[in-house]
mmCIF file of C-alpha atoms in Angstrom:
data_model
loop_
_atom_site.group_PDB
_atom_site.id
_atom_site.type_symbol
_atom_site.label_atom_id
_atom_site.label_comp_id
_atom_site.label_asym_id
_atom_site.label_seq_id
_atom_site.Cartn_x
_atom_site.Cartn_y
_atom_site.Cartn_z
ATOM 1 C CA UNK F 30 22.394 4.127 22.190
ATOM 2 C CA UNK F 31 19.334 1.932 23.435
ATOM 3 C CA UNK F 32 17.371 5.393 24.396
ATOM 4 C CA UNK F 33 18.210 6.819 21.338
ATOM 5 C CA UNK F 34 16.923 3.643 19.397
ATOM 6 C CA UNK F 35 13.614 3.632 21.767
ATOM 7 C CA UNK F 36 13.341 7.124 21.508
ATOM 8 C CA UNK F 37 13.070 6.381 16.705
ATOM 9 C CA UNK F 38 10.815 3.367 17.702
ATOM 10 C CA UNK F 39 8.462 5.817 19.786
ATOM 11 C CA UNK F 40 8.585 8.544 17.263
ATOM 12 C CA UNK F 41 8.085 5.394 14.152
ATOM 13 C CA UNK F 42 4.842 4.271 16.415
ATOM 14 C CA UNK F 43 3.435 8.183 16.952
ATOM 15 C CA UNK F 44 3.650 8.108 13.089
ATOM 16 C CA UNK F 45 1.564 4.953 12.068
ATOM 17 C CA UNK F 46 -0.652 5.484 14.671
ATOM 18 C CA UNK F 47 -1.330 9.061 12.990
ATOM 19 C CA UNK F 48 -1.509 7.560 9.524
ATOM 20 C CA UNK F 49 -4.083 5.046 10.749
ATOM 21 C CA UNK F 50 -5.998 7.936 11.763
ATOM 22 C CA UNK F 51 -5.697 9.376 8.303
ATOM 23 C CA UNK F 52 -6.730 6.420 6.853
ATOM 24 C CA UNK F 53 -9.672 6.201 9.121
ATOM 25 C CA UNK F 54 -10.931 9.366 7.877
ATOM 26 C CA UNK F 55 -10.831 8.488 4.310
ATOM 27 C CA UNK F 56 -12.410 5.534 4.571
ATOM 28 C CA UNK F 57 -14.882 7.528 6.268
ATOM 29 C CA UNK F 58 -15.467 9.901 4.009
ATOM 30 C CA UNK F 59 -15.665 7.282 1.231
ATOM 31 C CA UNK F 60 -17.875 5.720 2.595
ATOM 32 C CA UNK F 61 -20.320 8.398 4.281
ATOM 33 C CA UNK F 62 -19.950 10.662 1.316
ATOM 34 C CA UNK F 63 -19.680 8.914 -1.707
ATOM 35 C CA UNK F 64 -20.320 4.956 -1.636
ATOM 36 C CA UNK F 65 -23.380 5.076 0.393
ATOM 37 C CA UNK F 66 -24.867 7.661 -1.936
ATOM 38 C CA UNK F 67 -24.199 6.459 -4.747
ATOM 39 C CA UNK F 68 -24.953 3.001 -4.135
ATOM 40 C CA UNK F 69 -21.640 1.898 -4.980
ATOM 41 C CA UNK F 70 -19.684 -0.825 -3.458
ATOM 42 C CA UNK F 71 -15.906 -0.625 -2.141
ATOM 43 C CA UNK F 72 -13.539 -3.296 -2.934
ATOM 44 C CA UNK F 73 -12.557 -5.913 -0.401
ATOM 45 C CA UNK F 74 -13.928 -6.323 3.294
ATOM 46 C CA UNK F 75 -15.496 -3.290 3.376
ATOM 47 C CA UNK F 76 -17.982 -3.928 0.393
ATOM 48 C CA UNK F 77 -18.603 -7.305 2.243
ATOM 49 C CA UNK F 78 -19.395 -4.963 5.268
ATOM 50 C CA UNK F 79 -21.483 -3.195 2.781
ATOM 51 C CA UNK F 80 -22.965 -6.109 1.450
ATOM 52 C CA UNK F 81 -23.787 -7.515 4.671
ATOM 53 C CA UNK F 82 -25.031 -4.447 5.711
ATOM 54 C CA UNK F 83 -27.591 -3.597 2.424
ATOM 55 C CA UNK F 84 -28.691 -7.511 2.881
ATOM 56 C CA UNK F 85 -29.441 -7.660 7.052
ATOM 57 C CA UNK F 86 -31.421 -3.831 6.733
ATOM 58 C CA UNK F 87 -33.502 -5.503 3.046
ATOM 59 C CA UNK F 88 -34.445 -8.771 3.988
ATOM 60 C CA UNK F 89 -33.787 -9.236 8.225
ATOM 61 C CA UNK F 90 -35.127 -5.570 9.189
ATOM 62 C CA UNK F 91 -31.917 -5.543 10.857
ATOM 63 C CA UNK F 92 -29.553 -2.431 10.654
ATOM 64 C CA UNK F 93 -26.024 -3.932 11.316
ATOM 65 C CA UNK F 94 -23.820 -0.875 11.362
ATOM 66 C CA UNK F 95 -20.877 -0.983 8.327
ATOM 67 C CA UNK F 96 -18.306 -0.144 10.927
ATOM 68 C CA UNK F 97 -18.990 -2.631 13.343
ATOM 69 C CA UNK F 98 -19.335 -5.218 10.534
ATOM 70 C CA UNK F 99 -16.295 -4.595 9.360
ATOM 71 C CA UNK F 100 -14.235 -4.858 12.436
ATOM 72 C CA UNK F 101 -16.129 -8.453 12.769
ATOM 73 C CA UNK F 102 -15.304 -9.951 9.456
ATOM 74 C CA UNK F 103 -11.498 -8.646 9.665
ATOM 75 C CA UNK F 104 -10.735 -11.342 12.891
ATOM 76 C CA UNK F 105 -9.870 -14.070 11.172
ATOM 77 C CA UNK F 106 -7.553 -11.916 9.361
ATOM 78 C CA UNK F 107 -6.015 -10.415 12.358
ATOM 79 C CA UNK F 108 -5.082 -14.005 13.445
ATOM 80 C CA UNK F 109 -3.382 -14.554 9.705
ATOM 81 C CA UNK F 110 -1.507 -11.923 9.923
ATOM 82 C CA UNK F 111 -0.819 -12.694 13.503
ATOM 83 C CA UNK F 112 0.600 -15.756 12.394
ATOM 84 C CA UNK F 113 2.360 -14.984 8.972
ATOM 85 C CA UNK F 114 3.393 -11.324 8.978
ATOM 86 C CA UNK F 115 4.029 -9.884 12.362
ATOM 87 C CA UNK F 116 2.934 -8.921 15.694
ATOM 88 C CA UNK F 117 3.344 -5.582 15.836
ATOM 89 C CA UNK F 118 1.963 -5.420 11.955
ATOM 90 C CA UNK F 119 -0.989 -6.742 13.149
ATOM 91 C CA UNK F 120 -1.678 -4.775 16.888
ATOM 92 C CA UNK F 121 -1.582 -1.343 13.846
ATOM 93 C CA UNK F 122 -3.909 -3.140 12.026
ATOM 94 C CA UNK F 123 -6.085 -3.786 14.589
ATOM 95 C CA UNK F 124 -5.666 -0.018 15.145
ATOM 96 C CA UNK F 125 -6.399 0.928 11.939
ATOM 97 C CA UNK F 126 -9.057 -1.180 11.459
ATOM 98 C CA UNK F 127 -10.889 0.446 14.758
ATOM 99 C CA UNK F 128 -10.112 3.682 14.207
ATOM 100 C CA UNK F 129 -12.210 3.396 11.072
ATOM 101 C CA UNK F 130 -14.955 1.734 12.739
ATOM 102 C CA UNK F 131 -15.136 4.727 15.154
ATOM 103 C CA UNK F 132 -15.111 7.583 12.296
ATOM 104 C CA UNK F 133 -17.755 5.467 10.288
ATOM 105 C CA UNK F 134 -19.914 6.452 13.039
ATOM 106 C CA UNK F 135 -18.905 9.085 14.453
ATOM 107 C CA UNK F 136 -18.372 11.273 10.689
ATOM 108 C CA UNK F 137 -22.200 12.397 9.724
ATOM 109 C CA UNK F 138 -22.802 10.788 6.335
ATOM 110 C CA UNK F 139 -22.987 14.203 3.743
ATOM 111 C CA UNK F 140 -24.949 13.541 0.349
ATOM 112 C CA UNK F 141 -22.543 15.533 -2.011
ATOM 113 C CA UNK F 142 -23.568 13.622 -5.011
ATOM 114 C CA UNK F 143 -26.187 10.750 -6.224
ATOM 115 C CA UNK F 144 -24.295 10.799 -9.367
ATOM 116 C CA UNK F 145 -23.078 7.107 -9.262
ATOM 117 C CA UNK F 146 -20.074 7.631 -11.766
ATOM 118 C CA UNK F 147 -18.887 10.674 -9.438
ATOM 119 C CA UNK F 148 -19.410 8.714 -6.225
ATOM 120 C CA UNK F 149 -17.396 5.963 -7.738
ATOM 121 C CA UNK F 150 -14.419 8.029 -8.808
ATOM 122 C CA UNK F 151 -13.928 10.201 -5.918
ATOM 123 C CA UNK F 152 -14.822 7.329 -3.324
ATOM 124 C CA UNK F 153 -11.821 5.007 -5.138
ATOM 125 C CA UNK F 154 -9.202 7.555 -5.301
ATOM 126 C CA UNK F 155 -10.097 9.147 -1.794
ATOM 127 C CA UNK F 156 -9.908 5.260 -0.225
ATOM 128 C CA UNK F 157 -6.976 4.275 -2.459
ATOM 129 C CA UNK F 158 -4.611 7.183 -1.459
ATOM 130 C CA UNK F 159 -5.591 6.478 2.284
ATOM 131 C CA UNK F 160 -5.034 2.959 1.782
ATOM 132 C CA UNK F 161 -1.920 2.902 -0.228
ATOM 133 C CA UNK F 162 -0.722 5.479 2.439
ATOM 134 C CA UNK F 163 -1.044 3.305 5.290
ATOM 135 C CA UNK F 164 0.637 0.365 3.466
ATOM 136 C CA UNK F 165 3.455 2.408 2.526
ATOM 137 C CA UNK F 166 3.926 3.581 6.733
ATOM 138 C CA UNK F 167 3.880 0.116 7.472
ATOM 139 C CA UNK F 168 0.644 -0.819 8.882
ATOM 140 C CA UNK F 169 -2.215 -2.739 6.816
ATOM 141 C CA UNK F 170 -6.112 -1.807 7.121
ATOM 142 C CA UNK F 171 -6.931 -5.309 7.271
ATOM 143 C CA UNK F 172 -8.942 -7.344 4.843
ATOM 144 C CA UNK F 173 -7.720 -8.242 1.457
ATOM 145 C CA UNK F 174 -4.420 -6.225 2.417
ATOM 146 C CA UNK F 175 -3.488 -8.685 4.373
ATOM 147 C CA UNK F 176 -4.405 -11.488 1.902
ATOM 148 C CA UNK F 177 -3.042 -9.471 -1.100
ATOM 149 C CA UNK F 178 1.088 -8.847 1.248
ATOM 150 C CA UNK F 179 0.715 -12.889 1.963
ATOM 151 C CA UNK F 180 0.533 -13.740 -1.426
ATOM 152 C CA UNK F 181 2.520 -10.848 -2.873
ATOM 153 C CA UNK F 182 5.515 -12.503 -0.770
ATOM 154 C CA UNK F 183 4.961 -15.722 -2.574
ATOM 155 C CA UNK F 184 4.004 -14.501 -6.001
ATOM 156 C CA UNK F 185 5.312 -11.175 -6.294
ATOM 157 C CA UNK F 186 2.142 -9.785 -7.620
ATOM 158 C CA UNK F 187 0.981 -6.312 -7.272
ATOM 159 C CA UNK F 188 -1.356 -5.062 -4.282
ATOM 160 C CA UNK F 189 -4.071 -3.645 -6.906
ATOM 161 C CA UNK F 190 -4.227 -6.705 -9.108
ATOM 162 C CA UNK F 191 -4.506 -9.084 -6.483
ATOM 163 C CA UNK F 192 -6.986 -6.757 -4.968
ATOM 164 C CA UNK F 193 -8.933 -6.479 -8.022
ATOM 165 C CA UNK F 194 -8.713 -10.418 -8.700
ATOM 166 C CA UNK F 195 -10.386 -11.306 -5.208
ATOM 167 C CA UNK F 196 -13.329 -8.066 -5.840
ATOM 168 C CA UNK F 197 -14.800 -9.943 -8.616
ATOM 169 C CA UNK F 198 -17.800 -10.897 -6.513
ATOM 170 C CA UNK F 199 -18.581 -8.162 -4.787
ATOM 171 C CA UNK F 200 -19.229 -6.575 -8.413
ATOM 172 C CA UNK F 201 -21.550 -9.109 -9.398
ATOM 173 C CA UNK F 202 -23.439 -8.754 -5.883
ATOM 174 C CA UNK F 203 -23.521 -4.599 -6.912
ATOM 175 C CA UNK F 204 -25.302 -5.999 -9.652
ATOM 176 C CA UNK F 205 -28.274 -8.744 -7.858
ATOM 177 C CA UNK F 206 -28.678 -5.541 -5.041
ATOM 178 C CA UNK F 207 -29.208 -2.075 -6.986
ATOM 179 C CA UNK F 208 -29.197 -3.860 -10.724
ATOM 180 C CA UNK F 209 -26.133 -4.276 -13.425
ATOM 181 C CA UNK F 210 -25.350 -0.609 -14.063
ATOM 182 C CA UNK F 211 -24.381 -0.183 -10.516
ATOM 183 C CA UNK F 212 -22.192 -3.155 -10.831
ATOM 184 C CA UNK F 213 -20.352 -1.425 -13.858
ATOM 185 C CA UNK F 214 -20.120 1.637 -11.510
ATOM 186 C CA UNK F 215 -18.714 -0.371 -8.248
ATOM 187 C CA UNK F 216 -16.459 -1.861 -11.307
ATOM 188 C CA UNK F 217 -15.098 1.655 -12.022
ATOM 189 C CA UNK F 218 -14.492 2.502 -8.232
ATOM 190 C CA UNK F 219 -12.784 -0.753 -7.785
ATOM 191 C CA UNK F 220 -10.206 -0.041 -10.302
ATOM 192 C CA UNK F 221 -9.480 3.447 -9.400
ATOM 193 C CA UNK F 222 -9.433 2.554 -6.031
ATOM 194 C CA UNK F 223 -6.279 -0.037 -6.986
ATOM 195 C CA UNK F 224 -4.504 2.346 -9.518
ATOM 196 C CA UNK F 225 -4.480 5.200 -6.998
ATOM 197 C CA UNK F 226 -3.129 2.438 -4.077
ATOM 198 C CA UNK F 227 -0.510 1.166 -6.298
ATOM 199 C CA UNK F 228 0.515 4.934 -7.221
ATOM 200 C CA UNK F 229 1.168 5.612 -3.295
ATOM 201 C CA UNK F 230 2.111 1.974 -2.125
ATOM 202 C CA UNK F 231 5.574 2.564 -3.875
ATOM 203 C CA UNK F 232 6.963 -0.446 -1.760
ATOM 204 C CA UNK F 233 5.795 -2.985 -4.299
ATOM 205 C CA UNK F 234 7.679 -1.354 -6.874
ATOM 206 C CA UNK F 235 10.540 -3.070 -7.997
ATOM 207 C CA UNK F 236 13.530 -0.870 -10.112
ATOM 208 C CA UNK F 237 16.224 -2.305 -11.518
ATOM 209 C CA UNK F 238 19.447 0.612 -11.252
ATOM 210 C CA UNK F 239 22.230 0.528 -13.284
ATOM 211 C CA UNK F 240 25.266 3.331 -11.789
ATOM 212 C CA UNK F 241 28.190 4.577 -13.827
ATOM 213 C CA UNK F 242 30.624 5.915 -11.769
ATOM 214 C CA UNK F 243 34.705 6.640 -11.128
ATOM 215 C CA UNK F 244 34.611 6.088 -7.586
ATOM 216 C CA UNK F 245 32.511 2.340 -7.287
ATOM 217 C CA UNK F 246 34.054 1.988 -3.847
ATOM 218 C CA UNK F 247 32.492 5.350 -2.448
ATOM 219 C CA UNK F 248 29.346 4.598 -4.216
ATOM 220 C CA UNK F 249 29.195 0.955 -3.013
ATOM 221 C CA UNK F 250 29.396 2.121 0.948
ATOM 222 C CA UNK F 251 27.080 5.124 0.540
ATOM 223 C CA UNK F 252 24.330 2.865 -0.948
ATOM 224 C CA UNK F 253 24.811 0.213 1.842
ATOM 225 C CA UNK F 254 24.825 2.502 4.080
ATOM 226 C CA UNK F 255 21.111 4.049 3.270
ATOM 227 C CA UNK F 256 19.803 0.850 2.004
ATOM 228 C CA UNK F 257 19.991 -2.542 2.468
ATOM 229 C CA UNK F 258 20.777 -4.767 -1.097
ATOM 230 C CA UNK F 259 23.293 -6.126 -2.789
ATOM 231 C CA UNK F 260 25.321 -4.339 -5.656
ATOM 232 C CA UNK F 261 26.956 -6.363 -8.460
ATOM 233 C CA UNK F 262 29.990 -4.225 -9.347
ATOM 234 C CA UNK F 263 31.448 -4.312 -13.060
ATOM 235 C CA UNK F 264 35.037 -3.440 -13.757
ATOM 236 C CA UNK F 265 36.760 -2.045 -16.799
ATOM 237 C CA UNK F 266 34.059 0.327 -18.895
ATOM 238 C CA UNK F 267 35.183 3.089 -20.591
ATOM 239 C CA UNK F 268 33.633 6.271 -21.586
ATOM 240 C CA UNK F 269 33.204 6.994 -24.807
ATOM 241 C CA UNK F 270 33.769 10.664 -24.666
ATOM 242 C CA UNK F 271 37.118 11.203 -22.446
ATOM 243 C CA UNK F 272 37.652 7.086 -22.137
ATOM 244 C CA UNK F 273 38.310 7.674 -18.500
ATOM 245 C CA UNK F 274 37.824 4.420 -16.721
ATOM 246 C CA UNK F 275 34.620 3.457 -15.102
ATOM 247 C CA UNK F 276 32.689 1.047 -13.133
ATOM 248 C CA UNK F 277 28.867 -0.287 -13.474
ATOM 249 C CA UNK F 278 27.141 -0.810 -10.187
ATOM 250 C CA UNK F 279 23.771 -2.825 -10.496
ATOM 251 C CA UNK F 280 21.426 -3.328 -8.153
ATOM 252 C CA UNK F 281 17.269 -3.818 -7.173
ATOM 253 C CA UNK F 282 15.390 -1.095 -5.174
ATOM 254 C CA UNK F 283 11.916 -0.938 -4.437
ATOM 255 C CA UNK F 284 10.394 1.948 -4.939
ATOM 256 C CA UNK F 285 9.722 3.441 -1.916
ATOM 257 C CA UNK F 286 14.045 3.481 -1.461
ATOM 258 C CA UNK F 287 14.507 5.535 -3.917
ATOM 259 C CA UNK F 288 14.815 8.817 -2.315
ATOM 260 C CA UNK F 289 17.440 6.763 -0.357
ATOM 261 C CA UNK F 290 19.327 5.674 -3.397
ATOM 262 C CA UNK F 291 19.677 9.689 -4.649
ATOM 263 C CA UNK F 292 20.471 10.910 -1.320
ATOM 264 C CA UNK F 293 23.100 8.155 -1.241
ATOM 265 C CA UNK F 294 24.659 9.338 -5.091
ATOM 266 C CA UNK F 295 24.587 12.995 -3.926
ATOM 267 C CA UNK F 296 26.841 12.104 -0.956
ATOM 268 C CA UNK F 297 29.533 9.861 -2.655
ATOM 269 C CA UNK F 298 29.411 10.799 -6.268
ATOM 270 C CA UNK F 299 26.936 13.267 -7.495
ATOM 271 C CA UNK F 300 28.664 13.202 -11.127
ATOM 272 C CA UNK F 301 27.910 9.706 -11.620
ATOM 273 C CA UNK F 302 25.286 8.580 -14.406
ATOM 274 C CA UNK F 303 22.323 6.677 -13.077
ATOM 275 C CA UNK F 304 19.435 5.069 -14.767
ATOM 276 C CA UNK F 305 16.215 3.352 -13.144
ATOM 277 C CA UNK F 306 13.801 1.103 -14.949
ATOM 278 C CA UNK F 307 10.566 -0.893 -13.997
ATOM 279 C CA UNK F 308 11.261 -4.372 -12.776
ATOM 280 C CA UNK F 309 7.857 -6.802 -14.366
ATOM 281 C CA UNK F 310 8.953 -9.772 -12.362
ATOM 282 C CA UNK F 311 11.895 -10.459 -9.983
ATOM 283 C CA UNK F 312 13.325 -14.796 -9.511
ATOM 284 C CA UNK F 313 15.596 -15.126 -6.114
ATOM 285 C CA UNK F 314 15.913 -13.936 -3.134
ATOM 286 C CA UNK F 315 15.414 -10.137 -2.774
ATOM 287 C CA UNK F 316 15.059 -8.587 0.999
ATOM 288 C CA UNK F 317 11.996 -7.135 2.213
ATOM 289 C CA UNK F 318 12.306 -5.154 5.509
ATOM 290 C CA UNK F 319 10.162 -6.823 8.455
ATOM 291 C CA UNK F 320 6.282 -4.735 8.805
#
């Protein structure tokens, strides 16, 4: 049994080491093929890189590569996440974080577009999806992720607004650097950036389900079995149609469980009715599995 559950752990590490490499490379090509061209600036620590960067080559004659930059101003978020997350959250991180300052480098900056409104699009969504991706695998890419799961625990905000809340400055420094239009357009990248995050991050999600069933006992194990909540079970419905007896199983999933929750129904009762709906804010306890 222990070589078998060494043998998942090996296989679950394989895995977010390959999606930090993924997100490497879209943050890569974000950055070399879009931001950079468009003079647009990401959201979080890697427009401070940026920042940092556009502000040491202007004024200092310095050329402080992005990567590196980026790498340096995550540390003192390595340690928080060292110290509130997890270990082995943070040793992906740290991963993650230089895998992406070795493709920054290494991948060639291409000039696809100058077209700032283009640049911002494409560079948001194509960062988003690998950011929201890595999230979702269980492994952060460091800078205002980190921030954005500590206070998320204690708030129960979403990633993208909380993202979005602490990027207000780097769109006014957009505008001081290349002037206010680019500001709009670093804007514009922010937001898709967060909306296409918060479309793949599905573990924020919260949905309320709500099972009507004949068999609540079958249900209630097969759920519990695939996923780890409570289920409040209601006795004594009736259907309307046949007025066969039923039972009301409710329960809160986050959205990255449910593909659990329907492989669960299939196996125990795949007659039984099931509705999901958007959760806006949970009060309580409700169990996140460890990162």
């Amino acid at each position: 049994m222990n070589d078998l559950q060494q043998l998942i752990e090996r296989h679950q590490y394989t895995g977010r080491v390959g999606t930090a490499f993924i997100y490497s490379i879209c943050v890569s090509i974000a950055l070399n093929f879009f931001w950079n061209p468009g003079h647009i600036y990401s959201s979080g620590i890697t427009g401070a890189a940026q920042l940092v960067h556009t502000l040491s080559t202007r004024y200092l004659g310095v050329d402080l590569g992005i990567g590196e930059l980026l790498f340096l101003l995550n540390i003192p978020l390595f340690i928080l996440a060292w110290i509130k997350i997890s270990h082995r959250f943070t040793i992906f991180t740290i991963i993650a974080v230089g895998m992406s300052t070795v493709m920054i480098r290494v991948l060639h900056p291409v000039t696809l577009t100058t077209d700032p409104i283009i640049c911002a699009i494409f560079g948001g969504a194509v960062n988003g999806f690998g950011t929201g991706l890595a999230l979702r695998y269980g492994i952060s890419t460091g800078g205002l992720d980190i921030l954005g799961i500590v206070i998320r625990r204690a708030t129960g905000r979403k990633m993208g607004t909380i993202n979005m809340t602490f990027n207000a400055f780097i769109i006014v420094a957009a505008g001081f650097v290349f002037g206010w239009p680019y500001a709009f357009y670093s804007a514009i990248g922010i937001f898709v950036n967060a909306r296409v995050m918060d479309m793949v991050y599905t573990r924020q999600q919260r949905m309320q389900v709500m099972i009507i069933t004949d068999r609540p006992k079958t249900v209630v194990d097969s759920v519990q079995h695939h996923i780890r909540r409570g289920i409040t079970i209601v006795h004594g419905a009736e259907g309307a149609y046949k007025h066969n007896k039923k039972s009301i199983l409710f329960t809160v999933i986050s959205g990255y469980e449910v593909g659990e929750l329907q492989e669960a129904i299939n196996e125990s009762d795949p007659n039984s009715f099931v509705s999901l709906s958007n959760i806006v804010r949970i009060l309580g306890n409700f169990y996140e599995p460890r990162l």
